[in-house]
Amino acid sequence: MGKRVAETERKYEAAGRTGEPDLEGLPGVAAVRVLEPAELDAVYVDTPDLRLATRKITLRRRTGGDDAGWHLKLPSSLADTRTEVQAPLGKQGRKGGPRVPESLLAEVAAILRDRELVPVVRLRNARRRIHLVDAAGSPLLEIAHDDVRATLLDHGDGAESAWTEVETELLDGGTDLLDAVEKRLHAAGLRRSTSPSKLARALGHRLEAAPRPPQPPTRARTAADVALTYVHEQVAAITAWDPEVRRDEPDSVHQMRVSTRRLRSALKTFRRELDRAVTDPIGDELKWLAGVLGLERDREVLADRLRDRLAELPPELATKTLAARIGGDAPVHEGARKQLLRELGSGRYFRLLDTLESLLADPPLLDAAAAPAADAVAKAVRRDHRRLRRRVEPALRMEPGHERDLALHEARKAAKRARYSSEASQAVPALRKAAKKHTKRMKAVQQLLGEHQDSVICREALLRLADDARAAGEDTFPYGVLYQLERERADTVERQLPKEWPAADRGRLAG
């Protein structure tokens, strides 16, 4: 992936007559250093309907200056700050246009999907810069005076515009210095720019007319508001985790899988508010996506668990041969990751994201969606809790063994759904206190049942490993010891669950 940096900057335009700002006596600034002027030439690319720009993302190829190359700028939660991902200039594409580096495309794949990128704006900028430096000569802040010429491309008929602006960017200073410089710029006749970026200013009305991504409800007044808010959150989470998964960031596969499961669960919980004829096929595709993510995630969980059990063995049993067989899954990991990335680059995945976007833009609401939020959502949570009860209580009465393992696994899935619907209900002020308590109880049940299911999966893996070891003429006794360690962990859960369930099966939302 490309180099990532946090870029904190502010833009200013003339508010009338302007003069040179007074930069004397700024805190921590020892001198002003004038730099050589630069001629910058940038081509911005986007989809024809401006999917990046409408999400405050810019992607450009710029020549000139001391940071020539590709720059992808992404929104940040910090004020005046964006995340910039950089890549070298690279080569031109086959048609003579700029070829976007794969590392940058991976950052926005969940937004672009398989849509075509085209040049939309060319910006030429005559830039004059100064640095405010400290006593050691290190630059703290850059002030750039830009004379900009913009040309609209791709059906923009070559329309041109021009303007001047001043840009301040933190290099190694603090926001207090930014604020102090802003006061001096105001005194010189400048004000904050009304456009968030040069690209937005160049696009003008074209950007204003572009289709916007769907937005979540602002208040939870109806059942539809709660359902759509939760669905929005999970769709946004899937999109946000996508580039992290592609970069192989720790825990990213797990988090994206959880968001996928939460979303699928929500579509089931709110089946009385959202038309199942629309949402059931989406749920099937979400199940597929969770399975794709599970190929890698389940391997990670199993590998970690096997290593934990291996550490519990006496030294004389924890042989190198045993450790090599348990930990010898690097080729499996590489294969699972390659398959995951193939699926995340597939048309099937991109069409699922398109469908989710359409669902949010035009939700298939039923009459029940107009019901007041508190009553309707409380009923939905109680339904999910009763479903959990119908799975837990019969499982507790069963004898230990394979059938009970299957029953507890079904209970675990029901516990997840009960937890997720309870999370969604926290958006309703009248339910928030009860929902937080209920969510905590459901999470505890889910984790307990999850520990049991992980033990079941681990024991199955140990039996397979033992068969492989036997076929290779290796000692299989350590596998039996490991199996027993896992059996004891499952037994602990099976003894604990009858004590924990009554504490979870209570409260306002327990049904």
Short mmCIF file of C-alpha atoms in Angstrom, two decimals:
data_model
loop_
_atom_site.label_atom_id
_atom_site.label_comp_id
_atom_site.label_asym_id
_atom_site.label_seq_id
_atom_site.Cartn_x
_atom_site.Cartn_y
_atom_site.Cartn_z
CA MET A 1 0.00 0.00 0.00
CA GLY A 2 1.03 3.62 -0.42
CA LYS A 3 2.62 5.88 2.15
CA ARG A 4 0.01 7.29 4.57
CA VAL A 5 0.30 10.70 6.25
CA ALA A 6 -2.09 12.96 8.16
CA GLU A 7 -2.45 16.33 6.43
CA THR A 8 -3.79 19.25 8.49
CA GLU A 9 -4.44 22.36 6.43
CA ARG A 10 -6.76 25.32 6.05
CA LYS A 11 -7.71 27.27 2.93
CA TYR A 12 -8.45 31.01 2.69
CA GLU A 13 -9.79 33.38 0.07
CA ALA A 14 -9.95 37.15 -0.21
CA ALA A 15 -12.74 38.85 1.73
CA GLY A 16 -12.14 42.19 0.02
CA ARG A 17 -8.98 44.23 -0.15
CA THR A 18 -6.02 42.24 1.09
CA GLY A 19 -2.53 43.01 2.23
CA GLU A 20 0.51 41.07 3.35
CA PRO A 21 -0.09 39.34 6.71
CA ASP A 22 2.08 40.32 9.66
CA LEU A 23 4.01 37.17 10.64
CA GLU A 24 6.21 38.69 13.32
CA GLY A 25 6.01 37.46 16.92
CA LEU A 26 4.15 34.20 16.26
CA PRO A 27 4.51 31.67 19.12
CA GLY A 28 7.50 29.38 18.65
CA VAL A 29 8.43 30.91 15.28
CA ALA A 30 12.02 32.15 14.99
CA ALA A 31 12.13 33.05 11.29
CA VAL A 32 10.32 33.08 7.96
CA ARG A 33 11.97 31.10 5.16
CA VAL A 34 11.06 31.88 1.53
CA LEU A 35 11.06 28.85 -0.78
CA GLU A 36 11.46 28.58 -4.54
CA PRO A 37 8.17 28.98 -6.43
CA ALA A 38 6.72 25.88 -8.09
CA GLU A 39 4.54 25.15 -11.10
CA LEU A 40 2.14 22.32 -10.24
CA ASP A 41 0.06 20.42 -12.79
CA ALA A 42 -2.52 17.92 -11.49
CA VAL A 43 -5.16 15.76 -13.15
CA TYR A 44 -7.98 14.61 -10.87
CA VAL A 45 -9.76 11.37 -11.68
CA ASP A 46 -13.18 10.16 -10.57
CA THR A 47 -16.16 8.24 -11.88
CA PRO A 48 -18.40 10.12 -14.34
CA ASP A 49 -20.97 10.57 -11.55
CA LEU A 50 -18.28 11.81 -9.11
CA ARG A 51 -18.54 9.03 -6.51
CA LEU A 52 -15.28 10.13 -4.88
CA ALA A 53 -15.90 13.86 -4.83
CA THR A 54 -19.40 13.49 -3.34
CA ARG A 55 -17.76 11.60 -0.46
CA LYS A 56 -15.08 14.31 -0.02
CA ILE A 57 -12.36 12.10 -1.50
CA THR A 58 -9.86 13.31 -4.09
CA LEU A 59 -7.53 11.28 -6.29
CA ARG A 60 -4.96 13.06 -8.42
CA ARG A 61 -1.73 12.67 -10.35
CA ARG A 62 0.44 15.75 -9.91
CA THR A 63 3.73 16.78 -11.43
CA GLY A 64 5.96 19.62 -10.29
CA GLY A 65 6.95 20.60 -6.77
CA ASP A 66 8.73 18.44 -4.23
CA ASP A 67 5.93 15.85 -3.78
CA ALA A 68 5.14 14.88 -7.36
CA GLY A 69 3.17 11.66 -7.57
CA TRP A 70 -0.26 10.21 -6.94
CA HIS A 71 -2.20 11.54 -3.96
CA LEU A 72 -5.39 10.08 -2.53
CA LYS A 73 -6.99 12.26 0.14
CA LEU A 74 -9.54 10.69 2.49
CA PRO A 75 -11.79 12.34 5.11
CA SER A 76 -10.73 12.23 8.74
CA SER A 77 -12.59 12.70 12.01
CA LEU A 78 -10.03 15.34 13.06
CA ALA A 79 -10.73 19.00 12.30
CA ASP A 80 -9.05 20.37 9.15
CA THR A 81 -7.31 17.03 8.68
CA ARG A 82 -7.36 14.44 5.93
CA THR A 83 -5.47 11.20 5.46
CA GLU A 84 -3.25 11.39 2.41
CA VAL A 85 -2.03 8.20 0.74
CA GLN A 86 0.86 8.73 -1.65
CA ALA A 87 2.27 6.66 -4.51
CA PRO A 88 4.89 7.29 -7.23
CA LEU A 89 3.91 8.79 -10.58
CA GLY A 90 4.24 5.44 -12.36
CA LYS A 91 3.40 4.91 -16.00
CA GLN A 92 0.71 6.19 -18.31
CA GLY A 93 -2.23 3.94 -19.09
CA ARG A 94 -2.76 2.17 -22.41
CA LYS A 95 -4.97 4.99 -23.71
CA GLY A 96 -2.42 7.62 -22.77
CA GLY A 97 -4.25 8.69 -19.62
CA PRO A 98 -2.99 8.31 -16.06
CA ARG A 99 -2.92 4.76 -14.69
CA VAL A 100 -3.94 4.75 -11.05
CA PRO A 101 -1.66 2.67 -8.79
CA GLU A 102 -3.28 -0.50 -7.45
CA SER A 103 -2.33 0.48 -3.91
CA LEU A 104 -4.58 3.56 -4.14
CA LEU A 105 -7.41 1.76 -5.92
CA ALA A 106 -7.49 -0.74 -3.04
CA GLU A 107 -8.17 2.13 -0.63
CA VAL A 108 -11.39 3.10 -2.42
CA ALA A 109 -12.43 -0.20 -4.02
CA ALA A 110 -15.56 -0.45 -1.87
CA ILE A 111 -16.64 2.98 -3.15
CA LEU A 112 -15.58 2.72 -6.80
CA ARG A 113 -16.32 -1.01 -7.14
CA ASP A 114 -15.72 -1.84 -10.82
CA ARG A 115 -16.71 1.56 -12.22
CA GLU A 116 -14.56 3.37 -14.74
CA LEU A 117 -12.30 6.21 -13.66
CA VAL A 118 -11.93 9.19 -15.96
CA PRO A 119 -10.06 12.52 -15.76
CA VAL A 120 -12.52 15.12 -14.49
CA VAL A 121 -10.43 18.23 -13.75
CA ARG A 122 -7.00 19.57 -14.58
CA LEU A 123 -5.56 22.07 -12.11
CA ARG A 124 -2.50 24.16 -12.89
CA ASN A 125 -1.17 26.09 -9.98
CA ALA A 126 1.56 28.71 -9.69
CA ARG A 127 2.57 28.33 -6.03
CA ARG A 128 4.65 30.65 -3.85
CA ARG A 129 5.55 29.26 -0.43
CA ILE A 130 7.10 30.27 2.85
CA HIS A 131 7.96 28.20 5.89
CA LEU A 132 7.67 29.35 9.47
CA VAL A 133 10.63 27.75 11.24
CA ASP A 134 11.72 27.30 14.84
CA ALA A 135 15.03 28.28 16.43
CA ALA A 136 16.67 25.10 15.12
CA GLY A 137 15.57 25.87 11.59
CA SER A 138 12.95 23.12 11.46
CA PRO A 139 9.79 24.03 9.53
CA LEU A 140 6.64 24.28 11.65
CA LEU A 141 4.07 25.49 9.15
CA GLU A 142 3.83 26.23 5.44
CA ILE A 143 1.91 29.14 3.93
CA ALA A 144 1.25 28.79 0.20
CA HIS A 145 -0.11 31.47 -2.12
CA ASP A 146 -1.78 29.71 -5.08
CA ASP A 147 -2.79 31.12 -8.46
CA VAL A 148 -5.06 28.36 -9.76
CA ARG A 149 -6.35 27.65 -13.27
CA ALA A 150 -8.90 24.85 -13.56
CA THR A 151 -10.16 23.08 -16.68
CA LEU A 152 -13.19 20.78 -16.60
CA LEU A 153 -12.65 17.50 -18.43
CA ASP A 154 -14.97 14.54 -19.25
CA HIS A 155 -18.08 16.26 -20.59
CA GLY A 156 -17.06 19.51 -18.93
CA ASP A 157 -16.61 21.08 -22.39
CA GLY A 158 -13.21 22.39 -21.35
CA ALA A 159 -14.77 25.13 -19.24
CA GLU A 160 -12.13 27.05 -17.33
CA SER A 161 -12.02 29.04 -14.13
CA ALA A 162 -9.32 30.80 -12.15
CA TRP A 163 -8.87 32.03 -8.62
CA THR A 164 -6.30 32.73 -5.96
CA GLU A 165 -6.21 31.26 -2.48
CA VAL A 166 -3.93 30.92 0.50
CA GLU A 167 -3.31 27.57 2.12
CA THR A 168 -1.72 26.86 5.51
CA GLU A 169 -0.44 23.39 6.36
CA LEU A 170 1.01 22.10 9.61
CA LEU A 171 4.42 20.51 9.24
CA ASP A 172 5.62 20.08 12.80
CA GLY A 173 3.69 22.69 14.74
CA GLY A 174 0.49 22.58 16.74
CA THR A 175 -3.03 23.81 16.08
CA ASP A 176 -2.30 26.81 18.30
CA LEU A 177 0.10 28.01 15.61
CA LEU A 178 -2.56 27.43 12.95
CA ASP A 179 -4.98 29.55 14.99
CA ALA A 180 -2.42 32.32 15.49
CA VAL A 181 -1.64 32.46 11.77
CA GLU A 182 -5.36 32.49 10.97
CA LYS A 183 -5.80 35.65 13.05
CA ARG A 184 -3.02 37.34 11.07
CA LEU A 185 -4.59 36.25 7.77
CA HIS A 186 -7.98 37.60 8.88
CA ALA A 187 -6.35 40.90 9.72
CA ALA A 188 -4.86 40.95 6.20
CA GLY A 189 -8.31 40.58 4.60
CA LEU A 190 -8.58 36.80 4.16
CA ARG A 191 -11.32 34.42 5.33
CA ARG A 192 -11.82 30.68 5.36
CA SER A 193 -12.60 29.34 1.90
CA THR A 194 -16.21 28.35 1.23
CA SER A 195 -15.01 25.33 -0.78
CA PRO A 196 -13.53 22.32 1.04
CA SER A 197 -11.00 21.69 -1.73
CA LYS A 198 -9.68 23.04 -5.02
CA LEU A 199 -11.41 20.16 -6.79
CA ALA A 200 -14.79 21.04 -5.28
CA ARG A 201 -14.37 24.67 -6.33
CA ALA A 202 -13.41 23.67 -9.86
CA LEU A 203 -16.37 21.29 -10.23
CA GLY A 204 -18.83 23.87 -8.90
CA HIS A 205 -22.42 23.21 -10.02
CA ARG A 206 -21.43 19.88 -11.52
CA LEU A 207 -20.58 18.59 -8.06
CA GLU A 208 -23.74 20.09 -6.57
CA ALA A 209 -25.84 18.21 -9.15
CA ALA A 210 -24.07 14.86 -8.66
CA PRO A 211 -26.01 12.07 -6.86
CA ARG A 212 -25.21 11.98 -3.15
CA PRO A 213 -24.72 8.88 -1.01
CA PRO A 214 -27.79 8.05 1.12
CA GLN A 215 -27.78 9.49 4.63
CA PRO A 216 -29.13 7.92 7.85
CA PRO A 217 -32.16 9.33 9.72
CA THR A 218 -31.33 12.15 12.10
CA ARG A 219 -33.77 11.03 14.83
CA ALA A 220 -35.24 7.73 16.04
CA ARG A 221 -38.96 8.54 15.97
CA THR A 222 -40.26 5.49 14.13
CA ALA A 223 -39.34 1.84 13.82
CA ALA A 224 -38.05 2.64 10.32
CA ASP A 225 -35.68 5.27 11.73
CA VAL A 226 -34.12 2.75 14.13
CA ALA A 227 -33.89 -0.01 11.54
CA LEU A 228 -32.36 2.23 8.86
CA THR A 229 -29.93 3.88 11.29
CA TYR A 230 -28.57 0.48 12.31
CA VAL A 231 -28.41 -0.72 8.70
CA HIS A 232 -26.58 2.48 7.72
CA GLU A 233 -24.05 1.91 10.51
CA GLN A 234 -23.27 -1.62 9.39
CA VAL A 235 -23.03 -0.78 5.70
CA ALA A 236 -20.68 2.09 6.57
CA ALA A 237 -18.62 -0.27 8.74
CA ILE A 238 -18.28 -2.84 5.94
CA THR A 239 -17.13 -0.11 3.57
CA ALA A 240 -14.69 1.29 6.14
CA TRP A 241 -13.16 -2.11 6.99
CA ASP A 242 -12.77 -3.08 3.33
CA PRO A 243 -9.46 -1.21 2.73
CA GLU A 244 -8.15 -2.40 6.12
CA VAL A 245 -8.76 -5.99 5.03
CA ARG A 246 -6.98 -5.36 1.75
CA ARG A 247 -4.00 -3.94 3.68
CA ASP A 248 -4.06 -7.01 5.96
CA GLU A 249 -4.45 -4.86 9.08
CA PRO A 250 -4.78 -6.79 12.37
CA ASP A 251 -8.33 -7.83 13.29
CA SER A 252 -9.78 -6.23 10.14
CA VAL A 253 -11.20 -9.46 8.71
CA HIS A 254 -12.91 -10.19 12.02
CA GLN A 255 -14.42 -6.72 12.28
CA MET A 256 -15.68 -6.72 8.69
CA ARG A 257 -17.21 -10.15 9.25
CA VAL A 258 -18.93 -8.97 12.44
CA SER A 259 -20.42 -5.98 10.59
CA THR A 260 -21.65 -8.30 7.85
CA ARG A 261 -23.31 -10.56 10.42
CA ARG A 262 -24.82 -7.61 12.28
CA LEU A 263 -26.34 -6.36 9.05
CA ARG A 264 -27.76 -9.75 8.10
CA SER A 265 -29.18 -10.13 11.60
CA ALA A 266 -30.78 -6.66 11.46
CA LEU A 267 -32.59 -7.51 8.23
CA LYS A 268 -34.10 -10.50 10.03
CA THR A 269 -34.94 -8.61 13.22
CA PHE A 270 -36.72 -5.85 11.29
CA ARG A 271 -38.54 -8.19 8.90
CA ARG A 272 -41.87 -6.58 9.88
CA GLU A 273 -40.60 -3.14 8.92
CA LEU A 274 -38.55 -4.01 5.79
CA ASP A 275 -40.02 -6.05 2.94
CA ARG A 276 -38.53 -9.55 3.05
CA ALA A 277 -38.98 -9.94 -0.71
CA VAL A 278 -36.18 -7.37 -0.98
CA THR A 279 -34.11 -8.13 2.12
CA ASP A 280 -34.04 -11.95 2.06
CA PRO A 281 -31.95 -12.12 -1.15
CA ILE A 282 -29.62 -9.50 0.36
CA GLY A 283 -29.35 -11.64 3.49
CA ASP A 284 -28.30 -14.60 1.35
CA GLU A 285 -25.51 -12.55 -0.22
CA LEU A 286 -24.41 -11.28 3.19
CA LYS A 287 -24.21 -14.91 4.34
CA TRP A 288 -21.96 -15.58 1.36
CA LEU A 289 -19.74 -12.60 2.24
CA ALA A 290 -19.48 -13.69 5.88
CA GLY A 291 -18.42 -17.12 4.62
CA VAL A 292 -15.76 -15.57 2.38
CA LEU A 293 -14.39 -13.60 5.33
CA GLY A 294 -14.68 -16.68 7.54
CA LEU A 295 -12.19 -18.68 5.46
CA GLU A 296 -9.42 -16.46 6.77
CA ARG A 297 -10.90 -15.51 10.13
CA ASP A 298 -11.68 -19.08 11.24
CA ARG A 299 -8.15 -20.11 10.36
CA GLU A 300 -6.75 -17.29 12.50
CA VAL A 301 -8.93 -18.19 15.50
CA LEU A 302 -8.13 -21.90 15.25
CA ALA A 303 -4.39 -21.28 14.89
CA ASP A 304 -4.35 -19.03 17.96
CA ARG A 305 -6.33 -21.54 20.00
CA LEU A 306 -4.10 -24.46 19.04
CA ARG A 307 -1.03 -22.47 20.01
CA ASP A 308 -2.60 -21.65 23.37
CA ARG A 309 -3.29 -25.33 24.07
CA LEU A 310 0.20 -26.26 22.93
CA ALA A 311 1.64 -23.87 25.52
CA GLU A 312 -0.23 -25.81 28.24
CA LEU A 313 1.48 -29.13 27.44
CA PRO A 314 4.37 -30.48 29.54
CA PRO A 315 7.71 -29.77 27.81
CA GLU A 316 8.30 -33.43 27.05
CA LEU A 317 5.09 -33.56 24.98
CA ALA A 318 5.44 -30.20 23.23
CA THR A 319 7.90 -31.48 20.65
CA LYS A 320 9.14 -29.60 17.61
CA THR A 321 7.36 -32.11 15.42
CA LEU A 322 4.05 -31.40 17.16
CA ALA A 323 4.59 -27.61 17.02
CA ALA A 324 5.48 -27.78 13.32
CA ARG A 325 2.32 -29.72 12.46
CA ILE A 326 0.08 -27.41 14.51
CA GLY A 327 1.72 -24.24 13.22
CA GLY A 328 2.39 -25.37 9.68
CA ASP A 329 -0.43 -23.44 8.07
CA ALA A 330 1.45 -20.60 6.32
CA PRO A 331 0.57 -21.93 2.83
CA VAL A 332 -3.06 -22.27 3.98
CA HIS A 333 -3.01 -18.65 5.16
CA GLU A 334 -1.61 -17.41 1.86
CA GLY A 335 -4.15 -19.43 -0.09
CA ALA A 336 -7.06 -18.20 2.05
CA ARG A 337 -5.93 -14.59 1.74
CA LYS A 338 -5.58 -14.80 -2.03
CA GLN A 339 -9.04 -16.28 -2.29
CA LEU A 340 -10.43 -13.56 -0.01
CA LEU A 341 -8.91 -10.79 -2.14
CA ARG A 342 -10.23 -12.42 -5.32
CA GLU A 343 -13.75 -12.42 -3.90
CA LEU A 344 -13.44 -8.81 -2.71
CA GLY A 345 -12.53 -7.88 -6.27
CA SER A 346 -15.40 -9.81 -7.79
CA GLY A 347 -18.52 -8.50 -9.47
CA ARG A 348 -20.62 -10.43 -6.97
CA TYR A 349 -19.18 -8.46 -4.04
CA PHE A 350 -19.47 -5.13 -5.83
CA ARG A 351 -23.09 -5.82 -6.83
CA LEU A 352 -23.86 -6.61 -3.18
CA LEU A 353 -22.49 -3.18 -2.20
CA ASP A 354 -24.56 -1.60 -4.98
CA THR A 355 -27.67 -3.37 -3.68
CA LEU A 356 -27.04 -2.18 -0.14
CA GLU A 357 -26.64 1.38 -1.40
CA SER A 358 -29.95 1.08 -3.26
CA LEU A 359 -31.61 -0.34 -0.16
CA LEU A 360 -30.60 2.73 1.84
CA ALA A 361 -31.51 5.16 -0.92
CA ASP A 362 -34.98 3.65 -1.41
CA PRO A 363 -35.80 1.44 1.61
CA PRO A 364 -38.60 -1.12 1.11
CA LEU A 365 -40.65 0.01 4.10
CA LEU A 366 -43.80 -1.81 5.19
CA ASP A 367 -46.74 -0.25 7.05
CA ALA A 368 -45.32 -1.38 10.40
CA ALA A 369 -42.26 0.80 9.81
CA ALA A 370 -44.31 3.90 10.70
CA ALA A 371 -45.01 2.64 14.24
CA PRO A 372 -43.52 4.60 17.16
CA ALA A 373 -39.93 3.49 17.72
CA ALA A 374 -40.10 2.48 21.40
CA ASP A 375 -42.99 0.02 21.14
CA ALA A 376 -42.04 -1.54 17.80
CA VAL A 377 -38.34 -1.93 18.58
CA ALA A 378 -38.99 -3.33 22.06
CA LYS A 379 -41.25 -5.98 20.49
CA ALA A 380 -38.53 -6.87 17.97
CA VAL A 381 -35.92 -7.28 20.71
CA ARG A 382 -38.28 -9.44 22.76
CA ARG A 383 -38.98 -11.65 19.76
CA ASP A 384 -35.27 -12.25 19.32
CA HIS A 385 -34.87 -12.99 23.01
CA ARG A 386 -37.70 -15.52 22.98
CA ARG A 387 -36.04 -17.17 20.01
CA LEU A 388 -32.85 -17.47 22.04
CA ARG A 389 -34.76 -18.93 24.99
CA ARG A 390 -36.30 -21.60 22.73
CA ARG A 391 -32.79 -22.72 21.80
CA VAL A 392 -30.96 -22.45 25.11
CA GLU A 393 -33.41 -24.21 27.40
CA PRO A 394 -33.79 -27.46 25.38
CA ALA A 395 -30.02 -27.58 24.92
CA LEU A 396 -29.50 -27.38 28.69
CA ARG A 397 -31.71 -30.46 29.17
CA MET A 398 -29.75 -32.57 26.66
CA GLU A 399 -27.02 -35.04 27.55
CA PRO A 400 -23.45 -34.00 26.67
CA GLY A 401 -22.43 -35.11 23.20
CA HIS A 402 -22.62 -34.27 19.51
CA GLU A 403 -26.33 -33.40 19.48
CA ARG A 404 -25.91 -31.05 22.41
CA ASP A 405 -22.93 -29.43 20.68
CA LEU A 406 -25.13 -28.74 17.65
CA ALA A 407 -27.93 -27.38 19.83
CA LEU A 408 -25.56 -25.03 21.68
CA HIS A 409 -24.17 -23.83 18.35
CA GLU A 410 -27.71 -22.89 17.26
CA ALA A 411 -28.19 -21.13 20.58
CA ARG A 412 -24.99 -19.20 19.99
CA LYS A 413 -26.32 -17.88 16.67
CA ALA A 414 -29.56 -16.88 18.36
CA ALA A 415 -27.59 -15.09 21.09
CA LYS A 416 -25.79 -13.03 18.46
CA ARG A 417 -29.06 -11.95 16.91
CA ALA A 418 -30.50 -11.07 20.32
CA ARG A 419 -27.41 -9.02 21.10
CA TYR A 420 -27.43 -7.18 17.79
CA SER A 421 -31.11 -6.22 17.99
CA SER A 422 -30.52 -4.98 21.51
CA GLU A 423 -27.64 -2.85 20.22
CA ALA A 424 -29.96 -1.32 17.63
CA SER A 425 -32.57 -0.52 20.28
CA GLN A 426 -30.08 1.72 22.12
CA ALA A 427 -30.86 4.38 19.50
CA VAL A 428 -34.30 4.82 21.12
CA PRO A 429 -34.03 7.19 24.12
CA ALA A 430 -36.89 5.49 25.99
CA LEU A 431 -35.15 2.11 25.70
CA ARG A 432 -31.51 3.12 26.04
CA LYS A 433 -30.98 2.20 29.71
CA ALA A 434 -32.77 -1.15 29.47
CA ALA A 435 -31.11 -1.88 26.11
CA LYS A 436 -27.60 -1.36 27.47
CA LYS A 437 -28.27 -3.84 30.27
CA HIS A 438 -29.84 -6.34 27.89
CA THR A 439 -26.98 -6.01 25.41
CA LYS A 440 -24.47 -6.71 28.18
CA ARG A 441 -26.37 -9.86 29.19
CA MET A 442 -26.67 -11.09 25.61
CA LYS A 443 -22.98 -10.46 25.00
CA ALA A 444 -22.09 -12.57 28.04
CA VAL A 445 -24.25 -15.46 26.80
CA GLN A 446 -22.84 -15.16 23.29
CA GLN A 447 -19.25 -15.23 24.54
CA LEU A 448 -19.92 -18.26 26.71
CA LEU A 449 -21.50 -20.15 23.84
CA GLY A 450 -18.76 -18.94 21.52
CA GLU A 451 -16.12 -20.43 23.79
CA HIS A 452 -17.96 -23.74 23.63
CA GLN A 453 -18.20 -23.68 19.83
CA ASP A 454 -14.52 -22.76 19.46
CA SER A 455 -13.70 -25.78 21.60
CA VAL A 456 -15.82 -28.01 19.36
CA ILE A 457 -14.04 -26.75 16.23
CA CYS A 458 -10.63 -27.10 17.86
CA ARG A 459 -11.32 -30.71 18.88
CA GLU A 460 -12.39 -31.54 15.34
CA ALA A 461 -9.14 -30.01 14.03
CA LEU A 462 -7.10 -32.01 16.56
CA LEU A 463 -8.67 -35.25 15.34
CA ARG A 464 -7.69 -34.38 11.76
CA LEU A 465 -4.16 -33.48 12.83
CA ALA A 466 -3.88 -36.72 14.79
CA ASP A 467 -4.90 -38.69 11.69
CA ASP A 468 -2.21 -36.90 9.67
CA ALA A 469 0.37 -37.58 12.38
CA ARG A 470 -0.61 -41.27 12.54
CA ALA A 471 -0.27 -41.60 8.79
CA ALA A 472 3.23 -40.06 9.04
CA GLY A 473 4.22 -42.51 11.78
CA GLU A 474 4.35 -39.84 14.50
CA ASP A 475 3.33 -40.18 18.14
CA THR A 476 -0.36 -39.23 18.50
CA PHE A 477 -0.50 -39.24 22.31
CA PRO A 478 0.02 -35.43 22.60
CA TYR A 479 -3.01 -34.89 20.40
CA GLY A 480 -5.09 -36.87 22.84
CA VAL A 481 -3.85 -34.68 25.69
CA LEU A 482 -4.69 -31.54 23.73
CA TYR A 483 -8.11 -32.95 22.92
CA GLN A 484 -8.77 -33.56 26.61
CA LEU A 485 -7.71 -30.02 27.50
CA GLU A 486 -10.28 -28.72 25.05
CA ARG A 487 -12.92 -31.14 26.31
CA GLU A 488 -12.41 -29.80 29.83
CA ARG A 489 -12.90 -26.21 28.61
CA ALA A 490 -16.16 -27.22 26.97
CA ASP A 491 -17.25 -29.03 30.14
CA THR A 492 -16.61 -25.85 32.11
CA VAL A 493 -18.95 -23.91 29.80
CA GLU A 494 -21.61 -26.61 30.00
CA ARG A 495 -21.52 -26.42 33.80
CA GLN A 496 -21.49 -22.62 33.83
CA LEU A 497 -24.28 -21.98 31.33
CA PRO A 498 -27.18 -23.23 33.55
CA LYS A 499 -25.98 -20.81 36.22
CA GLU A 500 -25.54 -17.85 33.85
CA TRP A 501 -28.70 -18.21 31.76
CA PRO A 502 -31.24 -17.28 34.48
CA ALA A 503 -29.35 -14.03 35.05
CA ALA A 504 -29.56 -13.23 31.34
CA ASP A 505 -33.20 -14.29 30.93
CA ARG A 506 -34.68 -11.30 32.75
CA GLY A 507 -35.30 -7.59 32.38
CA ARG A 508 -37.64 -5.33 30.46
CA LEU A 509 -36.52 -6.62 27.03
CA ALA A 510 -36.36 -10.33 27.84
CA GLY A 511 -39.86 -10.99 26.57
#
